[in-house]
Coordinates of C-alpha atoms and ligand atoms in Angstrom, one line a residue:
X231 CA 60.9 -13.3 0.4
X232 CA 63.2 -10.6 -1.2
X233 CA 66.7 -10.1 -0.9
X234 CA 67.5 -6.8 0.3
X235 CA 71.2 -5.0 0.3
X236 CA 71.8 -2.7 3.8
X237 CA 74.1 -0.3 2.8
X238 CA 76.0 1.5 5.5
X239 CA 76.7 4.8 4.9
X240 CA 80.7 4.2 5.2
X241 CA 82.5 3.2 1.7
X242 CA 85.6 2.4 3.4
X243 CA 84.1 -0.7 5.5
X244 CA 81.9 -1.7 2.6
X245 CA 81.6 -3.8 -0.4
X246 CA 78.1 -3.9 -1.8
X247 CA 77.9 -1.9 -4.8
X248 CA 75.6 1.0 -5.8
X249 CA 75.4 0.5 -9.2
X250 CA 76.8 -3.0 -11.0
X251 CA 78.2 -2.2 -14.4
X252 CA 77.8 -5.3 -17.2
X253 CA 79.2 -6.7 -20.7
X254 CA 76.8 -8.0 -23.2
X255 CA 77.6 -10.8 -21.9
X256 CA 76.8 -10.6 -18.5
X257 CA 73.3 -12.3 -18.5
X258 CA 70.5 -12.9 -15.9
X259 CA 72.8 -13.5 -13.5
X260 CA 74.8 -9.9 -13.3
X261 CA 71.3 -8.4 -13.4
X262 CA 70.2 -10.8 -10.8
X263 CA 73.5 -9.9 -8.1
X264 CA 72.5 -6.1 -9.0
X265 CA 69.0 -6.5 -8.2
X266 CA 69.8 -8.5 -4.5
X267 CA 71.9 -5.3 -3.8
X268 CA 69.4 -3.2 -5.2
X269 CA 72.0 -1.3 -7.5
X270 CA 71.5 0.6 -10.2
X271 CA 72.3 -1.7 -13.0
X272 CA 74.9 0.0 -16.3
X273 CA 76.1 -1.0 -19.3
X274 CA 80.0 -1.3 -20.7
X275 CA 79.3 -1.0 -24.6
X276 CA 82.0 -2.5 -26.4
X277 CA 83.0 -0.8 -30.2
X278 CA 85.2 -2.7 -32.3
X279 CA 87.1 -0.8 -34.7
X280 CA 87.8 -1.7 -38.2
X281 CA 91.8 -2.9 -37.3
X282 CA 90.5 -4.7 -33.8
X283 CA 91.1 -2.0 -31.3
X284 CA 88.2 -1.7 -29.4
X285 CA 86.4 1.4 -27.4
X286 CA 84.3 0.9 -24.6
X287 CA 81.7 3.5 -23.3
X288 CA 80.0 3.2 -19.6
X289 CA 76.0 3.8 -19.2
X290 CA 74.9 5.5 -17.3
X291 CA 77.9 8.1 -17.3
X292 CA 76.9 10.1 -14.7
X293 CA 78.7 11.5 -11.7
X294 CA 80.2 8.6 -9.2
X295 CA 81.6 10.3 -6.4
X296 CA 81.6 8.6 -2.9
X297 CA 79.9 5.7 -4.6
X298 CA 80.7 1.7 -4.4
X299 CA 80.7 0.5 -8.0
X300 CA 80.9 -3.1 -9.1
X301 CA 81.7 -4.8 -12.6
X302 CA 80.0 -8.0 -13.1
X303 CA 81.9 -10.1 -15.7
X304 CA 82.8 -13.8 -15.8
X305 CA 86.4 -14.0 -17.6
X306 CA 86.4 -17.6 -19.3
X307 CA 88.1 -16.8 -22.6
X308 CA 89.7 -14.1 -21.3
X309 CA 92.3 -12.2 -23.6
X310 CA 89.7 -9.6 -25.1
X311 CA 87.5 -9.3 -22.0
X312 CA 90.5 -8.4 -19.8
X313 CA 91.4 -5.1 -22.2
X314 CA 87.9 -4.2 -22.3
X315 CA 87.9 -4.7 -18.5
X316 CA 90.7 -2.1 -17.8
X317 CA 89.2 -0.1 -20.3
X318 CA 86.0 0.2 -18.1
X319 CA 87.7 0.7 -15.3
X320 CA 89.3 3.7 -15.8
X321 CA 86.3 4.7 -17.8
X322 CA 84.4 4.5 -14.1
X323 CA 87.6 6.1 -12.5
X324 CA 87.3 9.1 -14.4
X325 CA 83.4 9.6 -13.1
X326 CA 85.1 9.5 -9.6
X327 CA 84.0 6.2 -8.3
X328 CA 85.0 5.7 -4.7
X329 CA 85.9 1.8 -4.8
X330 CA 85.7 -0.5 -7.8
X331 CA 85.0 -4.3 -7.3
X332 CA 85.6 -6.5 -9.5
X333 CA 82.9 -8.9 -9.6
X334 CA 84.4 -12.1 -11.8
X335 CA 82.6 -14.9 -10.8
X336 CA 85.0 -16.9 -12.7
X337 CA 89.0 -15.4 -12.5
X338 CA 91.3 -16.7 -15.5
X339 CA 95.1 -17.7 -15.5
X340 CA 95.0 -18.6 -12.0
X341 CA 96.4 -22.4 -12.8
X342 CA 100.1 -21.0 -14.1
X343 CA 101.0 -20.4 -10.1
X344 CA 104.8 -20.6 -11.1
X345 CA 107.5 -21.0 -13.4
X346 CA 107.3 -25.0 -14.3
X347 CA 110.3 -24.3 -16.8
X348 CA 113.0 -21.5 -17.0
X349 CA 111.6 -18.4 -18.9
X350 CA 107.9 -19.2 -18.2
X351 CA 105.4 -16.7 -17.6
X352 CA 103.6 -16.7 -13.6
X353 CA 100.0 -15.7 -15.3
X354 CA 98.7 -15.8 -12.0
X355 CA 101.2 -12.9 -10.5
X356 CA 100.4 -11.1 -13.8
X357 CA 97.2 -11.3 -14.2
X358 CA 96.2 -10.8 -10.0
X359 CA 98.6 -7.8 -10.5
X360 CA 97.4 -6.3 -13.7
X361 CA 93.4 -6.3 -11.8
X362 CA 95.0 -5.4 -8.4
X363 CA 96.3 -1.7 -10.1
X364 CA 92.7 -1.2 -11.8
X365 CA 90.7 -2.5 -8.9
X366 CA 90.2 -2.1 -5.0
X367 CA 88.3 -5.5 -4.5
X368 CA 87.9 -9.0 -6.2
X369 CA 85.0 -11.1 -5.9
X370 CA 85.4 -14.7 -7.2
X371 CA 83.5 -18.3 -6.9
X372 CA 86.7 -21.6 -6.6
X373 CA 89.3 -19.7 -8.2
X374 CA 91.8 -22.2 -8.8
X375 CA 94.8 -21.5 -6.1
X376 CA 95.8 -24.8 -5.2
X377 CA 99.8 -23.9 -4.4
X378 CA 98.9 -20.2 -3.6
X379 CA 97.5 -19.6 0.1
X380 CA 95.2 -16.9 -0.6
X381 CA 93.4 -14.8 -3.0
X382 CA 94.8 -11.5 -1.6
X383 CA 97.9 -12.5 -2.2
X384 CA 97.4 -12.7 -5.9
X385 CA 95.8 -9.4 -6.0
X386 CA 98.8 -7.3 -4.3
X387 CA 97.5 -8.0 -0.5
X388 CA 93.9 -5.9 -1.2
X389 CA 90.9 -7.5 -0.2
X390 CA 89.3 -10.3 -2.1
X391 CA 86.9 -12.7 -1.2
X392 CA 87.6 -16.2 -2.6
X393 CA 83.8 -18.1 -2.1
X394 CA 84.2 -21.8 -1.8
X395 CA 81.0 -23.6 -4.3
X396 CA 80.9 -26.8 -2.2
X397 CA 78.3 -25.7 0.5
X398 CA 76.5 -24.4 -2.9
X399 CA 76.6 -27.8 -4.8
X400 CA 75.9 -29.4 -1.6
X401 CA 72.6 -28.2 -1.2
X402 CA 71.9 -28.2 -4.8
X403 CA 72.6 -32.2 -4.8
X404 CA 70.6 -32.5 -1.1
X405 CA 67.1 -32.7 -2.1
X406 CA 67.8 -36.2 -5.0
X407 CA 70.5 -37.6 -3.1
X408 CA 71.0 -40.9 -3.1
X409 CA 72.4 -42.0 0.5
X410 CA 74.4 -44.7 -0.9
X411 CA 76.2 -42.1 -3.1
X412 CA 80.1 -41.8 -3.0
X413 CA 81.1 -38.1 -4.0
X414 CA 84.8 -38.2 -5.8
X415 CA 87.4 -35.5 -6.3
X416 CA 89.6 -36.1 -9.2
X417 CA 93.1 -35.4 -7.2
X418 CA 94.2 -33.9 -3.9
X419 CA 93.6 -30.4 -4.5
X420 CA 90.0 -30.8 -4.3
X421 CA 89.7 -31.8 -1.5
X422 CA 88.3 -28.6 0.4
X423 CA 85.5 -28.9 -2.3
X424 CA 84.7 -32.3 -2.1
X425 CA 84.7 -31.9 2.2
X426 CA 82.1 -28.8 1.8
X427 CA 80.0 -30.5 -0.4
X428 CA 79.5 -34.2 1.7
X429 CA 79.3 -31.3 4.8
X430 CA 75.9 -30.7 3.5
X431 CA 75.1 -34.3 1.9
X432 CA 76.4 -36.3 5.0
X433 CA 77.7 -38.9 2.1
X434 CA 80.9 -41.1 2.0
X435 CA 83.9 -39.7 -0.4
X436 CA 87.2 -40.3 -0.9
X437 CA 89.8 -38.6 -3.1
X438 CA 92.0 -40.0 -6.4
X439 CA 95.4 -39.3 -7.1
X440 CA 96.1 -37.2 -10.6
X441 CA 99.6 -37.2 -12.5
X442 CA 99.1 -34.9 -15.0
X443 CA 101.3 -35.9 -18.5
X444 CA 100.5 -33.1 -20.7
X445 CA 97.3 -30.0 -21.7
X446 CA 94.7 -33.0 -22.5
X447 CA 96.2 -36.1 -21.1
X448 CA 96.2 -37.3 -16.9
X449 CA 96.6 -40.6 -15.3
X450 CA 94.1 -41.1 -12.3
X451 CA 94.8 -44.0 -9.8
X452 CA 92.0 -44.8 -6.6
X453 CA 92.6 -45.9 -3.9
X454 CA 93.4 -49.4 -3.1
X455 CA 90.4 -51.1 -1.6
X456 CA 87.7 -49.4 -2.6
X457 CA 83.8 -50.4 -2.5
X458 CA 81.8 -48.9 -4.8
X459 CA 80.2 -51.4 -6.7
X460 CA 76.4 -50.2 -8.6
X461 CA 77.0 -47.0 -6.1
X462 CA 76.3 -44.3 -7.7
X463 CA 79.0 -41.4 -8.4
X464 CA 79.1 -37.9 -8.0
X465 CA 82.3 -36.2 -9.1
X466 CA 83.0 -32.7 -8.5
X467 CA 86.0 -30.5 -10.0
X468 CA 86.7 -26.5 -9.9
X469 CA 87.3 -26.8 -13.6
X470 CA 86.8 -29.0 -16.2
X471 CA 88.3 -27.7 -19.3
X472 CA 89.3 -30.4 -22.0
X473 CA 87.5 -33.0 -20.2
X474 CA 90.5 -35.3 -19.6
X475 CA 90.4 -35.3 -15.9
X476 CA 87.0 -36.5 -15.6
X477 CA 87.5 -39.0 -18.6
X478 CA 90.3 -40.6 -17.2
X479 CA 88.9 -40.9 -13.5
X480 CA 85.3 -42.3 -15.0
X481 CA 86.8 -44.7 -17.0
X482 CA 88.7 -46.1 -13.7
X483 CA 85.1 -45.9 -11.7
X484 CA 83.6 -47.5 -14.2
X485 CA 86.2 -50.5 -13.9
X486 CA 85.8 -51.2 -10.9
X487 CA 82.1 -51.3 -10.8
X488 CA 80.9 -48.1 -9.9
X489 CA 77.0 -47.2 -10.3
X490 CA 75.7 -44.0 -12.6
X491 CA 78.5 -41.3 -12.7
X492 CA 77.2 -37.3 -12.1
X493 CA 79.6 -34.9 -12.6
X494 CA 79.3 -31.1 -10.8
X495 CA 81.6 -28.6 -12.3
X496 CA 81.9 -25.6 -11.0
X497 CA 83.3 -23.8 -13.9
X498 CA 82.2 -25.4 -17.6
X499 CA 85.0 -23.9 -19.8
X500 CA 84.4 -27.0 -22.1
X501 CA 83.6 -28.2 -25.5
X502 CA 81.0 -30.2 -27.3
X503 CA 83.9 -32.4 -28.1
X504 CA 85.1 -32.6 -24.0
X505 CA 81.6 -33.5 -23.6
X506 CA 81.5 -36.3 -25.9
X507 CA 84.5 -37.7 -24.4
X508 CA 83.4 -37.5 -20.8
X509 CA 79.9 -39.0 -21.7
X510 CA 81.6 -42.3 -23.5
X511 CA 84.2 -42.9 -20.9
X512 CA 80.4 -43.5 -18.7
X513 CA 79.7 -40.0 -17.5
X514 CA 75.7 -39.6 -17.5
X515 CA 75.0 -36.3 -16.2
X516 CA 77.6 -33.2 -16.1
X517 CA 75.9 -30.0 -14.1
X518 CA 77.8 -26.6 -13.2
X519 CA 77.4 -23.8 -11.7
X520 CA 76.2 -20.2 -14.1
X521 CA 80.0 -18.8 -13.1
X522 CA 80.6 -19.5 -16.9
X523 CA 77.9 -19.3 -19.1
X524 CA 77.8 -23.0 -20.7
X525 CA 74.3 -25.5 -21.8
X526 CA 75.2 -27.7 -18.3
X527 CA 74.8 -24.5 -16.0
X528 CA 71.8 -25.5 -13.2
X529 CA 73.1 -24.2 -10.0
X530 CA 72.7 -20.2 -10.2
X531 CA 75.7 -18.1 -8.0
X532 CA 74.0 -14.7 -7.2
X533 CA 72.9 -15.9 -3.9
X534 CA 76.6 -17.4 -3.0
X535 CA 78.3 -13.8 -4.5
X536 CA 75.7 -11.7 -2.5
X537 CA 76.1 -14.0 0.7
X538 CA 79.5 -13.3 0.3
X539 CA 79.7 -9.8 0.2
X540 CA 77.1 -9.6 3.0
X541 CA 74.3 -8.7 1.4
X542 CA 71.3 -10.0 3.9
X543 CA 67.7 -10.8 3.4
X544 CA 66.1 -8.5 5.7
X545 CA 62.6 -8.7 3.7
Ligands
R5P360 C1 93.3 -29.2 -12.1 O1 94.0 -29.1 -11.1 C2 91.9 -28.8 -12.0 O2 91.3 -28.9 -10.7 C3 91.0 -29.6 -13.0 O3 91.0 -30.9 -12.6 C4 91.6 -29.4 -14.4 O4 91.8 -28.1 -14.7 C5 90.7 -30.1 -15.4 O5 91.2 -29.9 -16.7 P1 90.8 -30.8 -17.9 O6 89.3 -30.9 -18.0 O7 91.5 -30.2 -19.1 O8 91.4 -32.2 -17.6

């Protein structure tokens, strides 16, 4: 069975690109979404110069006119990436593309939704805007907009499409699912993840509550009552980042009696050391999904990215 993209001959009603630009660090997975939209695949070569300005130089650079391009690039450790990015873009612009998408399966500085203290940044206004002016559409996997209402409104009201990972980790989990597994999200803003994913699994769930104290430090409480002694635990996060979270809320499983813990993150951004930390607070398994490159990834997101943009599988 092969994944085919139907292209309609209209650019204004359509998203799927023609060609899918990529970064070095782009991976089987931007090559993968081009081939399931049958684009031509390109290259954005990246020149650093001796004081750290950089160049960038788009592959093919041939007339774009008319055409749907995409740029395929996850932004974990974003500050470079995001230069380069606009660079690109206007690099594209200037062959005459017809609509740019921003393919960026996982978006950056989307957690700093407001002003906490007087004279703080809003990264995500900044950011959405900053990609809004270079771009026409956004394609992301979870991003993390737990006070904001929607993705368009991050990205200056132009159309974005925010893909949920639950179904994804769902049916990723379905085949080796225990029945007597409990799946747990860390606080209450997962819980739209943690209902897509038992949607598929059929399992029992419940939620913890999260008081966050500081970058690396959060106090978890569960609910009152709870039965999950020897069950075993799945718990699923949009990020996990210094690892504290999931720490914290395994250590309060493990207390009161849970089974083996599995943790599915849908984007890795963490360390050896976050690892080491989640694995001796009882954690025995952390999986994630290939929106940031990272040694856990095992649930690919091409098929979720091209489902999303309505590429079908007519072959
Ligand atoms: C917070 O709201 C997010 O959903 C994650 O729980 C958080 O970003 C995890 O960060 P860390 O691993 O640093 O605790």
């Amino acid at each position: 069975m092969t994944h085919r993209g139907t292209k309609s001959a209209n650019t204004a009603d359509r998203w799927i690109p023609d060609a899918v630009y990529t970064f070095s660090d782009g991976g089987s997975e931007a090559a993968a979404f081009a081939q399931k939209c049958r684009a031509v695949i390109g290259t954005c070569d990246v020149h650093r110069f001796p004081d750290a300005e950089t160049l960038v130089t788009v592959t093919p650079a041939e007339p774009l006119a008319g055409r749907v391009v995409a740029i395929y690039r996850s932004l974990h450790e974003p500050n470079a990436k995001l230069v380069e990015l606009m660079l690109a873009a206007d690099a594209l612009r200037a062959l005459g593309v017809q609509k740019l998408v921003l393919v960026a399966p996982y978006l950056p500085y989307m957690r700093q939704d407001r002003a906490f203290k007087p004279g703080q940044a809003v990264s995500q206004m900044t950011i959405g805007g900053l990609l809004a002016d270079k771009f026409d559409g956004l394609v992301t996997i979870q991003p993390h907009l737990h006070r904001t209402k929607s993705l368009s409104a991050v990205f200056k009201g132009k159309p974005a499409f925010d893909l949920g990972a639950g179904r994804t980790i769902g049916a990723h989990m379905q085949s080796t699912c225990d029945p007597r597994s409990v799946v747990v999200g860390p606080d209450e803003e997962s819980e739209a993840l943690v209902r897509d994913v038992v949607d598929i699994l059929g399992t029992s769930w419940f939620l913890a509550r999260k008081v966050r104290r500081g970058d690396t430090d959060v106090a978890i409480e569960l609910p009152q009552d709870l039965s999950i002694e020897n069950h075993p635990i799945t718990i699923v996060d949009d990020i996990v980042s210094s690892g504290g979270t999931i720490a914290t809320l395994a250590k309060a499983l493990k207390r009161a009696g849970a089974g083996e813990i599995t943790v599915y993150a849908v984007h890795a951004l963490f360390d050896e050391r976050a690892a080491d930390l989640m694995s001796k607070a009882g954690v025995s398994k952390i999986r994630s999904l290939t929106t940031v490159p990272h040694a856990t990834n095992c649930v690919a997101v091409a098929d979720l990215i091209c489902a999303g943009l309505g590429v079908h599988n007519d072959g």
